[in-house]
Amino acid sequence: MKPDPIVLQSCLLFRGKSVEEISAIIQTTIYTVKSLHKKELVVNEGEPADHIGIILTGQVEVQKNHSNGNNVTIARLGKGQTFGEAVLFRKENVYPATIMAADTCCVMFISKQELLRLFAADTEMLSSYMENLSERLVMVNRKIEILSIGTLRKRIVFYLLKQAEQQHSNTLKLPFSRKVWAELLNTARPSLSRELAFLRDNGWIEFKGSVFTLLDPERMEQLL
């Protein structure tokens, strides 16, 4: 499968480039594309991270496997998003988590050596790469911020208020499933459901599926 330049436009590595510019870069770039089925392993925790992965179609899940057999989804990545960039240039460049196909997907791989060649030829790509790393760091800090809020109820309220702020509306849509949200909040899904039911029954929120409406944002702010 040949990468679609339109998809790559949404990748931070190619940010700001036209379809024609991306097509020209692809023609001179050494890469591989792998097609995967749902639940198929993309990379395993502990494997050498010597390539950056770019998702062309579908989605992948970043999972942390614990010794007790539990798997926790850290993130879900979709079209145009990348993985491996944060550890590619570390001295101990191994994947700290397992990446699994969440559904049928295609992933483009570019080696570390090829990336260095691209960066030397195009400093804008290097700048975009560094921007990608910065955004990942912000995401990690955001998760730490959520977990440091306190009780589960406060973490839920904090997250909903943040989403309302980002989506500029008191009616918002979650960007992922309840299962992933529970993992982000470091709780079990039944516990999340109980707290959501409490907030609904007490007139704080309404929800249907992944769509939530904040009925009393001021009261939610006061809780925090």
Short mmCIF file of C-alpha atoms in Angstrom, two decimals:
data_model
loop_
_atom_site.label_atom_id
_atom_site.label_comp_id
_atom_site.label_asym_id
_atom_site.label_seq_id
_atom_site.Cartn_x
_atom_site.Cartn_y
_atom_site.Cartn_z
CA MET A 1 0.00 0.00 0.00
CA LYS A 2 1.32 3.43 -0.96
CA PRO A 3 0.81 6.09 1.76
CA ASP A 4 -1.89 8.66 1.01
CA PRO A 5 -0.33 12.16 1.10
CA ILE A 6 -3.66 13.57 2.33
CA VAL A 7 -3.48 11.31 5.41
CA LEU A 8 0.16 12.27 5.96
CA GLN A 9 -0.83 15.95 5.97
CA SER A 10 -2.42 15.30 9.37
CA CYS A 11 0.85 13.81 10.67
CA LEU A 12 2.96 16.27 12.64
CA LEU A 13 6.05 15.13 10.74
CA PHE A 14 4.60 16.57 7.52
CA ARG A 15 2.71 19.49 9.04
CA GLY A 16 2.40 22.51 6.74
CA LYS A 17 3.39 20.63 3.59
CA SER A 18 1.25 20.39 0.47
CA VAL A 19 0.09 17.12 -1.05
CA GLU A 20 2.59 17.66 -3.86
CA GLU A 21 5.47 18.23 -1.43
CA ILE A 22 4.58 15.11 0.56
CA SER A 23 4.31 13.03 -2.62
CA ALA A 24 7.80 14.16 -3.63
CA ILE A 25 9.19 13.26 -0.19
CA ILE A 26 7.58 9.81 -0.26
CA GLN A 27 9.11 9.05 -3.66
CA THR A 28 12.62 9.50 -2.26
CA THR A 29 12.00 7.97 1.18
CA ILE A 30 12.75 4.38 2.20
CA TYR A 31 9.81 3.02 4.19
CA THR A 32 7.66 -0.07 4.74
CA VAL A 33 3.91 -0.42 5.16
CA LYS A 34 2.38 -3.20 7.24
CA SER A 35 -1.28 -4.27 7.13
CA LEU A 36 -2.68 -5.67 10.39
CA HIS A 37 -5.87 -7.34 11.54
CA LYS A 38 -7.76 -6.49 14.73
CA LYS A 39 -5.88 -7.58 17.88
CA GLU A 40 -2.73 -8.27 15.84
CA LEU A 41 0.52 -7.24 17.51
CA VAL A 42 2.24 -4.19 16.01
CA VAL A 43 5.19 -4.02 18.40
CA ASN A 44 5.83 -5.74 21.72
CA GLU A 45 7.01 -4.10 24.92
CA GLY A 46 10.79 -4.37 25.18
CA GLU A 47 11.42 -4.61 21.42
CA PRO A 48 14.04 -2.25 19.93
CA ALA A 49 12.48 1.03 18.84
CA ASP A 50 14.43 1.64 15.65
CA HIS A 51 11.51 2.90 13.51
CA ILE A 52 8.82 5.54 13.84
CA GLY A 53 5.30 4.30 13.08
CA ILE A 54 2.66 6.39 11.28
CA ILE A 55 -0.93 5.13 11.22
CA LEU A 56 -2.35 5.31 7.70
CA THR A 57 -5.73 3.65 8.30
CA GLY A 58 -7.61 2.33 11.35
CA GLN A 59 -6.49 2.64 14.96
CA VAL A 60 -3.95 1.11 17.34
CA GLU A 61 -3.95 0.82 21.13
CA VAL A 62 -0.92 1.49 23.31
CA GLN A 63 -1.11 -0.99 26.18
CA LYS A 64 0.87 -1.54 29.36
CA ASN A 65 1.06 -5.18 30.42
CA HIS A 66 1.41 -5.89 34.14
CA SER A 67 2.86 -8.98 35.78
CA ASN A 68 -0.57 -9.93 37.20
CA GLY A 69 -1.87 -10.33 33.65
CA ASN A 70 -3.84 -7.09 33.51
CA ASN A 71 -3.53 -4.95 30.38
CA VAL A 72 -4.15 -1.21 30.64
CA THR A 73 -4.78 0.91 27.53
CA ILE A 74 -2.64 4.03 27.80
CA ALA A 75 -3.71 5.61 24.52
CA ARG A 76 -5.58 5.00 21.29
CA LEU A 77 -4.04 6.40 18.13
CA GLY A 78 -5.70 6.97 14.77
CA LYS A 79 -4.97 8.13 11.22
CA GLY A 80 -1.95 10.41 10.92
CA GLN A 81 -0.77 9.84 14.49
CA THR A 82 2.64 8.41 15.28
CA PHE A 83 4.31 6.14 17.83
CA GLY A 84 7.90 5.39 18.74
CA GLU A 85 9.17 8.94 18.30
CA ALA A 86 9.61 9.52 22.04
CA VAL A 87 12.08 6.63 22.47
CA LEU A 88 13.66 6.44 19.01
CA PHE A 89 16.71 8.51 19.95
CA ARG A 90 17.16 7.28 23.52
CA LYS A 91 20.30 5.37 24.41
CA GLU A 92 18.07 2.48 25.54
CA ASN A 93 15.65 2.75 22.65
CA VAL A 94 13.13 0.03 23.43
CA TYR A 95 9.34 0.24 23.38
CA PRO A 96 8.03 0.84 26.93
CA ALA A 97 4.59 -0.49 26.00
CA THR A 98 2.86 -2.93 23.65
CA ILE A 99 1.05 -1.62 20.57
CA MET A 100 -1.90 -3.63 19.28
CA ALA A 101 -4.18 -3.11 16.29
CA ALA A 102 -7.55 -1.89 17.63
CA ASP A 103 -9.12 -2.75 14.29
CA THR A 104 -7.95 -3.47 10.75
CA CYS A 105 -5.21 -0.94 10.08
CA CYS A 106 -2.13 -0.04 8.04
CA VAL A 107 1.04 1.38 9.57
CA MET A 108 3.94 3.08 7.80
CA PHE A 109 7.42 2.56 9.30
CA ILE A 110 10.41 4.87 8.72
CA SER A 111 13.79 3.91 10.19
CA LYS A 112 15.86 6.11 12.49
CA GLN A 113 18.58 6.42 9.84
CA GLU A 114 16.08 7.49 7.20
CA LEU A 115 14.56 10.05 9.56
CA LEU A 116 17.97 11.56 10.21
CA ARG A 117 18.48 11.87 6.46
CA LEU A 118 15.10 13.59 6.08
CA PHE A 119 15.85 15.97 8.96
CA ALA A 120 19.21 16.92 7.41
CA ALA A 121 17.50 17.69 4.11
CA ASP A 122 14.48 19.49 5.60
CA THR A 123 14.75 21.36 8.91
CA GLU A 124 10.98 21.98 8.91
CA MET A 125 10.46 18.24 9.35
CA LEU A 126 12.86 18.26 12.29
CA SER A 127 10.92 21.16 13.83
CA SER A 128 7.64 19.26 13.38
CA TYR A 129 9.17 16.19 15.00
CA MET A 130 10.22 18.21 18.05
CA GLU A 131 6.74 19.74 18.20
CA ASN A 132 5.28 16.23 18.24
CA LEU A 133 7.47 15.30 21.20
CA SER A 134 6.42 18.46 23.03
CA GLU A 135 2.74 17.68 22.51
CA ARG A 136 3.25 14.15 23.84
CA LEU A 137 4.91 15.60 26.95
CA VAL A 138 1.92 17.90 27.46
CA MET A 139 -0.40 14.86 27.25
CA VAL A 140 1.60 13.03 29.90
CA ASN A 141 1.55 16.08 32.16
CA ARG A 142 -2.23 16.35 31.64
CA LYS A 143 -2.71 12.77 32.76
CA ILE A 144 -0.58 13.40 35.85
CA GLU A 145 -2.66 16.50 36.52
CA ILE A 146 -5.91 14.51 36.30
CA LEU A 147 -4.65 11.77 38.62
CA SER A 148 -3.45 14.34 41.18
CA ILE A 149 -6.88 15.99 41.52
CA GLY A 150 -8.02 13.64 44.30
CA THR A 151 -11.16 11.53 44.45
CA LEU A 152 -12.60 9.80 41.40
CA ARG A 153 -15.57 12.20 41.41
CA LYS A 154 -13.21 15.16 41.27
CA ARG A 155 -11.20 13.54 38.46
CA ILE A 156 -14.37 12.98 36.41
CA VAL A 157 -15.58 16.54 36.99
CA PHE A 158 -12.16 17.97 36.19
CA TYR A 159 -11.97 16.04 32.92
CA LEU A 160 -15.50 17.02 31.83
CA LEU A 161 -14.83 20.69 32.55
CA LYS A 162 -11.58 20.53 30.57
CA GLN A 163 -13.34 18.91 27.61
CA ALA A 164 -16.10 21.55 27.75
CA GLU A 165 -13.43 24.25 27.68
CA GLN A 166 -11.62 22.65 24.74
CA GLN A 167 -14.83 22.00 22.78
CA HIS A 168 -16.23 25.48 23.64
CA SER A 169 -19.56 24.04 24.72
CA ASN A 170 -21.26 22.59 27.78
CA THR A 171 -22.43 19.78 25.49
CA LEU A 172 -19.41 17.71 24.60
CA LYS A 173 -18.42 14.40 23.09
CA LEU A 174 -15.85 12.08 24.64
CA PRO A 175 -12.96 11.41 22.25
CA PHE A 176 -12.81 7.72 23.26
CA SER A 177 -14.77 4.87 24.84
CA ARG A 178 -15.79 4.59 28.50
CA LYS A 179 -13.26 1.77 28.88
CA VAL A 180 -10.40 4.02 27.76
CA TRP A 181 -11.73 6.88 29.90
CA ALA A 182 -11.77 4.65 32.97
CA GLU A 183 -8.15 3.68 32.32
CA LEU A 184 -7.19 7.34 31.88
CA LEU A 185 -8.79 8.08 35.27
CA ASN A 186 -7.03 5.06 36.80
CA THR A 187 -10.26 3.37 37.88
CA ALA A 188 -12.50 0.42 37.03
CA ARG A 189 -15.32 0.95 34.57
CA PRO A 190 -18.08 0.02 37.10
CA SER A 191 -16.70 2.65 39.49
CA LEU A 192 -16.78 5.24 36.71
CA SER A 193 -20.38 4.28 35.87
CA ARG A 194 -21.46 4.64 39.53
CA GLU A 195 -19.96 8.11 39.79
CA LEU A 196 -21.52 9.22 36.50
CA ALA A 197 -24.91 7.96 37.73
CA PHE A 198 -24.45 9.97 40.95
CA LEU A 199 -23.65 13.15 39.01
CA ARG A 200 -26.64 12.58 36.72
CA ASP A 201 -29.09 11.78 39.53
CA ASN A 202 -28.03 14.91 41.41
CA GLY A 203 -28.57 17.18 38.41
CA TRP A 204 -24.95 17.94 37.59
CA ILE A 205 -24.81 16.30 34.16
CA GLU A 206 -26.83 14.49 31.51
CA PHE A 207 -25.38 11.95 29.13
CA LYS A 208 -26.31 9.61 26.33
CA GLY A 209 -23.58 7.36 24.97
CA SER A 210 -20.46 9.49 24.53
CA VAL A 211 -22.33 12.84 24.54
CA PHE A 212 -22.39 14.72 27.85
CA THR A 213 -24.14 17.93 28.87
CA LEU A 214 -22.93 19.89 31.89
CA LEU A 215 -26.07 21.14 33.66
CA ASP A 216 -24.37 22.89 36.58
CA PRO A 217 -20.76 23.76 35.65
CA GLU A 218 -20.51 26.32 38.49
CA ARG A 219 -21.28 23.65 41.07
CA MET A 220 -18.74 21.38 39.38
CA GLU A 221 -16.11 24.13 39.62
CA GLN A 222 -16.88 24.53 43.31
CA LEU A 223 -16.22 20.83 43.90
CA LEU A 224 -12.68 21.32 42.66
#
